mmCIF file of C-alpha atoms in Angstrom:
data_model
loop_
_atom_site.group_PDB
_atom_site.id
_atom_site.type_symbol
_atom_site.label_atom_id
_atom_site.label_comp_id
_atom_site.label_asym_id
_atom_site.label_seq_id
_atom_site.Cartn_x
_atom_site.Cartn_y
_atom_site.Cartn_z
ATOM 1 C CA UNK E 865 29.326 191.168 39.335
ATOM 2 C CA UNK E 866 30.323 188.392 41.541
ATOM 3 C CA UNK E 867 33.622 189.024 43.227
ATOM 4 C CA UNK E 868 34.030 185.582 44.758
ATOM 5 C CA UNK E 869 34.758 184.823 48.385
ATOM 6 C CA UNK E 870 36.451 187.617 50.275
ATOM 7 C CA UNK E 871 38.797 187.137 53.180
ATOM 8 C CA UNK E 872 38.027 189.471 55.983
ATOM 9 C CA UNK E 873 40.866 191.026 57.932
ATOM 10 C CA UNK E 874 39.069 190.545 61.234
ATOM 11 C CA UNK E 875 39.792 186.813 61.210
ATOM 12 C CA UNK E 876 43.535 187.112 60.598
ATOM 13 C CA UNK E 877 46.015 188.522 63.081
ATOM 14 C CA UNK E 878 45.973 192.298 63.300
ATOM 15 C CA UNK E 879 49.109 193.886 61.959
ATOM 16 C CA UNK E 880 51.493 195.114 64.651
ATOM 17 C CA UNK E 881 52.378 198.772 64.972
ATOM 18 C CA UNK E 882 56.012 197.879 65.693
ATOM 19 C CA UNK E 883 58.506 196.470 63.247
ATOM 20 C CA UNK E 884 60.128 193.095 63.849
ATOM 21 C CA UNK E 885 63.436 194.651 64.909
ATOM 22 C CA UNK E 886 61.677 196.998 67.351
ATOM 23 C CA UNK E 887 59.731 194.076 68.876
ATOM 24 C CA UNK E 888 62.927 192.026 69.229
ATOM 25 C CA UNK E 889 64.696 194.935 70.923
ATOM 26 C CA UNK E 890 61.779 195.433 73.362
ATOM 27 C CA UNK E 891 61.689 191.728 74.109
ATOM 28 C CA UNK E 892 65.416 191.602 74.906
ATOM 29 C CA UNK E 893 65.126 194.664 77.150
ATOM 30 C CA UNK E 894 62.235 193.060 79.026
ATOM 31 C CA UNK E 895 64.191 189.838 79.490
ATOM 32 C CA UNK E 896 67.252 191.739 80.796
ATOM 33 C CA UNK E 897 65.092 193.705 83.237
ATOM 34 C CA UNK E 898 63.378 190.513 84.447
ATOM 35 C CA UNK E 899 66.757 188.814 84.904
ATOM 36 C CA UNK E 900 68.139 191.715 86.953
ATOM 37 C CA UNK E 901 64.979 191.790 89.114
ATOM 38 C CA UNK E 902 65.267 188.040 89.674
ATOM 39 C CA UNK E 903 68.909 188.358 90.757
ATOM 40 C CA UNK E 904 68.013 191.200 93.144
ATOM 41 C CA UNK E 905 65.229 189.075 94.629
ATOM 42 C CA UNK E 906 67.588 186.104 95.112
ATOM 43 C CA UNK E 907 70.148 188.307 96.815
ATOM 44 C CA UNK E 908 67.485 189.828 99.067
ATOM 45 C CA UNK E 909 66.241 186.368 100.068
ATOM 46 C CA UNK E 910 69.814 185.234 100.818
ATOM 47 C CA UNK E 911 70.428 188.265 103.061
ATOM 48 C CA UNK E 912 67.077 187.768 104.781
ATOM 49 C CA UNK E 913 67.894 184.092 105.399
ATOM 50 C CA UNK E 914 71.294 184.943 106.894
ATOM 51 C CA UNK E 915 69.719 187.556 109.182
ATOM 52 C CA UNK E 916 67.062 185.146 110.483
ATOM 53 C CA UNK E 917 69.678 182.406 111.042
ATOM 54 C CA UNK E 918 71.904 184.832 112.968
ATOM 55 C CA UNK E 919 68.901 185.958 115.010
ATOM 56 C CA UNK E 920 67.610 182.463 115.829
ATOM 57 C CA UNK E 921 70.942 180.674 116.173
ATOM 58 C CA UNK E 922 73.691 183.081 117.236
ATOM 59 C CA UNK E 923 77.262 181.902 116.663
ATOM 60 C CA UNK E 924 78.667 179.766 119.479
ATOM 61 C CA UNK E 925 81.511 181.052 121.627
ATOM 62 C CA UNK E 926 83.362 177.928 122.668
ATOM 63 C CA UNK E 927 86.721 179.409 123.645
ATOM 64 C CA UNK E 928 87.445 179.565 127.345
ATOM 65 C CA UNK E 929 84.643 177.157 128.374
ATOM 66 C CA UNK E 930 85.251 174.277 130.754
ATOM 67 C CA UNK E 931 84.263 170.673 130.028
ATOM 68 C CA UNK E 932 81.217 170.968 132.317
ATOM 69 C CA UNK E 933 80.016 174.122 130.539
ATOM 70 C CA UNK E 934 80.513 172.474 127.113
ATOM 71 C CA UNK E 935 78.418 169.486 128.236
ATOM 72 C CA UNK E 936 75.646 171.793 129.444
ATOM 73 C CA UNK E 937 75.776 173.679 126.141
ATOM 74 C CA UNK E 938 75.473 170.375 124.226
ATOM 75 C CA UNK E 939 72.506 169.309 126.375
ATOM 76 C CA UNK E 940 70.844 172.680 125.772
ATOM 77 C CA UNK E 941 71.398 172.401 122.010
ATOM 78 C CA UNK E 942 70.005 168.842 121.981
ATOM 79 C CA UNK E 943 66.939 170.045 123.885
ATOM 80 C CA UNK E 944 66.397 172.846 121.342
ATOM 81 C CA UNK E 945 66.826 170.381 118.459
ATOM 82 C CA UNK E 946 64.210 168.080 120.000
ATOM 83 C CA UNK E 947 61.739 170.958 120.343
ATOM 84 C CA UNK E 948 62.260 172.057 116.737
ATOM 85 C CA UNK E 949 62.004 168.447 115.502
ATOM 86 C CA UNK E 950 58.698 167.952 117.347
ATOM 87 C CA UNK E 951 57.331 171.178 115.867
ATOM 88 C CA UNK E 952 58.444 170.091 112.370
ATOM 89 C CA UNK E 953 56.787 166.705 112.820
ATOM 90 C CA UNK E 954 53.547 168.315 114.058
ATOM 91 C CA UNK E 955 53.526 170.691 111.100
ATOM 92 C CA UNK E 956 54.133 167.879 108.608
ATOM 93 C CA UNK E 957 51.197 165.936 110.099
ATOM 94 C CA UNK E 958 48.983 169.043 109.867
ATOM 95 C CA UNK E 959 50.016 169.604 106.252
ATOM 96 C CA UNK E 960 49.296 165.981 105.353
ATOM 97 C CA UNK E 961 45.893 166.157 107.064
ATOM 98 C CA UNK E 962 45.044 169.407 105.265
ATOM 99 C CA UNK E 963 46.111 167.925 101.930
ATOM 100 C CA UNK E 964 43.820 164.948 102.475
ATOM 101 C CA UNK E 965 40.953 167.248 103.426
ATOM 102 C CA UNK E 966 41.534 169.424 100.353
ATOM 103 C CA UNK E 967 41.577 166.341 98.148
ATOM 104 C CA UNK E 968 38.315 165.042 99.639
ATOM 105 C CA UNK E 969 36.692 168.476 99.191
ATOM 106 C CA UNK E 970 37.828 168.576 95.552
ATOM 107 C CA UNK E 971 36.303 165.133 95.079
ATOM 108 C CA UNK E 972 33.015 166.307 96.597
ATOM 109 C CA UNK E 973 33.005 169.332 94.289
ATOM 110 C CA UNK E 974 33.524 167.116 91.249
ATOM 111 C CA UNK E 975 30.730 164.830 92.412
ATOM 112 C CA UNK E 976 28.372 167.778 92.871
ATOM 113 C CA UNK E 977 29.207 169.137 89.438
ATOM 114 C CA UNK E 978 28.758 165.729 87.921
ATOM 115 C CA UNK E 979 32.298 165.568 86.607
ATOM 116 C CA UNK E 980 33.877 162.432 87.988
ATOM 117 C CA UNK E 981 37.586 161.790 87.734
ATOM 118 C CA UNK E 982 38.267 158.685 85.759
ATOM 119 C CA UNK E 983 40.560 156.253 87.516
ATOM 120 C CA UNK E 984 43.800 155.382 85.855
ATOM 121 C CA UNK E 985 43.350 152.136 83.986
ATOM 122 C CA UNK E 986 45.966 149.463 83.706
ATOM 123 C CA UNK E 987 47.061 148.389 80.276
ATOM 124 C CA UNK E 988 45.968 144.933 79.290
ATOM 125 C CA UNK E 989 47.735 143.096 76.533
ATOM 126 C CA UNK E 990 45.335 141.553 74.072
ATOM 127 C CA UNK E 991 46.094 139.221 71.265
ATOM 128 C CA UNK E 992 44.676 139.752 67.794
ATOM 129 C CA UNK E 993 42.145 136.961 68.399
ATOM 130 C CA UNK E 994 40.873 138.688 71.545
ATOM 131 C CA UNK E 995 40.461 141.998 69.718
ATOM 132 C CA UNK E 996 38.585 140.338 66.866
ATOM 133 C CA UNK E 997 36.490 138.384 69.350
ATOM 134 C CA UNK E 998 35.531 141.579 71.167
ATOM 135 C CA UNK E 999 34.284 143.050 67.908
ATOM 136 C CA UNK E 1000 32.078 140.071 67.090
ATOM 137 C CA UNK E 1001 28.940 138.799 68.802
ATOM 138 C CA UNK E 1002 29.047 137.682 72.406
ATOM 139 C CA UNK E 1003 27.236 134.458 71.486
ATOM 140 C CA UNK E 1004 29.998 133.528 69.102
ATOM 141 C CA UNK E 1005 32.497 134.329 71.809
ATOM 142 C CA UNK E 1006 30.827 131.961 74.265
ATOM 143 C CA UNK E 1007 30.774 129.066 71.845
ATOM 144 C CA UNK E 1008 34.336 129.812 70.777
ATOM 145 C CA UNK E 1009 35.371 129.833 74.423
ATOM 146 C CA UNK E 1010 33.920 126.376 74.962
ATOM 147 C CA UNK E 1011 35.618 125.104 71.819
ATOM 148 C CA UNK E 1012 39.026 126.302 72.984
ATOM 149 C CA UNK E 1013 38.887 124.470 76.297
ATOM 150 C CA UNK E 1014 41.231 121.586 76.704
ATOM 151 C CA UNK E 1015 39.669 118.185 76.853
ATOM 152 C CA UNK E 1016 41.173 115.810 79.322
ATOM 153 C CA UNK E 1017 40.742 112.118 78.625
ATOM 154 C CA UNK E 1018 40.624 110.051 81.749
ATOM 155 C CA UNK E 1019 41.692 106.475 81.511
ATOM 156 C CA UNK E 1020 38.893 104.247 82.483
ATOM 157 C CA UNK E 1021 39.814 102.093 85.395
ATOM 158 C CA UNK E 1022 39.477 98.421 84.708
ATOM 159 C CA UNK E 1023 36.588 97.271 86.757
ATOM 160 C CA UNK E 1024 36.641 93.706 87.887
ATOM 161 C CA UNK E 1025 33.409 91.945 87.483
ATOM 162 C CA UNK E 1026 31.785 91.173 90.775
ATOM 163 C CA UNK E 1027 30.652 87.590 90.812
ATOM 164 C CA UNK E 1028 29.628 85.136 93.391
ATOM 165 C CA UNK E 1029 32.610 84.205 95.531
ATOM 166 C CA UNK E 1030 31.511 80.610 95.860
ATOM 167 C CA UNK E 1031 31.974 79.987 92.161
ATOM 168 C CA UNK E 1032 35.556 81.217 92.181
ATOM 169 C CA UNK E 1033 36.744 79.436 95.308
ATOM 170 C CA UNK E 1034 38.591 76.793 93.361
ATOM 171 C CA UNK E 1035 40.163 79.295 91.007
ATOM 172 C CA UNK E 1036 41.206 81.543 93.866
ATOM 173 C CA UNK E 1037 42.649 78.784 96.009
ATOM 174 C CA UNK E 1038 45.816 78.344 94.048
ATOM 175 C CA UNK E 1039 46.049 74.759 95.154
ATOM 176 C CA UNK E 1040 43.440 72.945 93.187
ATOM 177 C CA UNK E 1041 44.323 69.495 94.432
ATOM 178 C CA UNK E 1042 44.242 70.441 98.104
ATOM 179 C CA UNK E 1043 40.614 71.479 98.006
ATOM 180 C CA UNK E 1044 39.571 68.201 96.395
ATOM 181 C CA UNK E 1045 41.481 66.254 98.991
ATOM 182 C CA UNK E 1046 39.859 68.274 101.739
ATOM 183 C CA UNK E 1047 36.389 67.716 100.285
ATOM 184 C CA UNK E 1048 37.037 63.988 99.871
ATOM 185 C CA UNK E 1049 38.139 63.610 103.481
ATOM 186 C CA UNK E 1050 34.885 64.769 104.890
#
């Protein structure tokens, strides 16, 4: 009595106790609740932001102030802006320094675990010949490389034969008769 291969129910998904319509209804209720909580949180953050802005920077009362008082107020505001800007710059430097330190610590952890991050490699375009050449022997590649080099033919310079200058004096003189006359006169 061989029954053949049986499929066990433990491997497949367990059947849900809720029907599909019940699950859909629960899911929509959860989404509505999450949406309302998110809106409440946004509103709370907005109110909190307004309160802190009112606390730190109270509204300016400019009516009834003289020109001198307005100038002093502007100088005071500029001074406060400079202080806040310096603090922001210092904090950004600290954050950058901490980020670099965290990155170096992560790198040390990877090195200790033996898992090294692979650097991002640049794409290199290869022709079909290069791909085929990479698959074949390196020896064939070397000889093929030498075969593909351009050969440059240099024109051979015409070399004048070096001979004894005394033999060519008459030919070089250009005035053949003059030399004979000169030799005869002596």
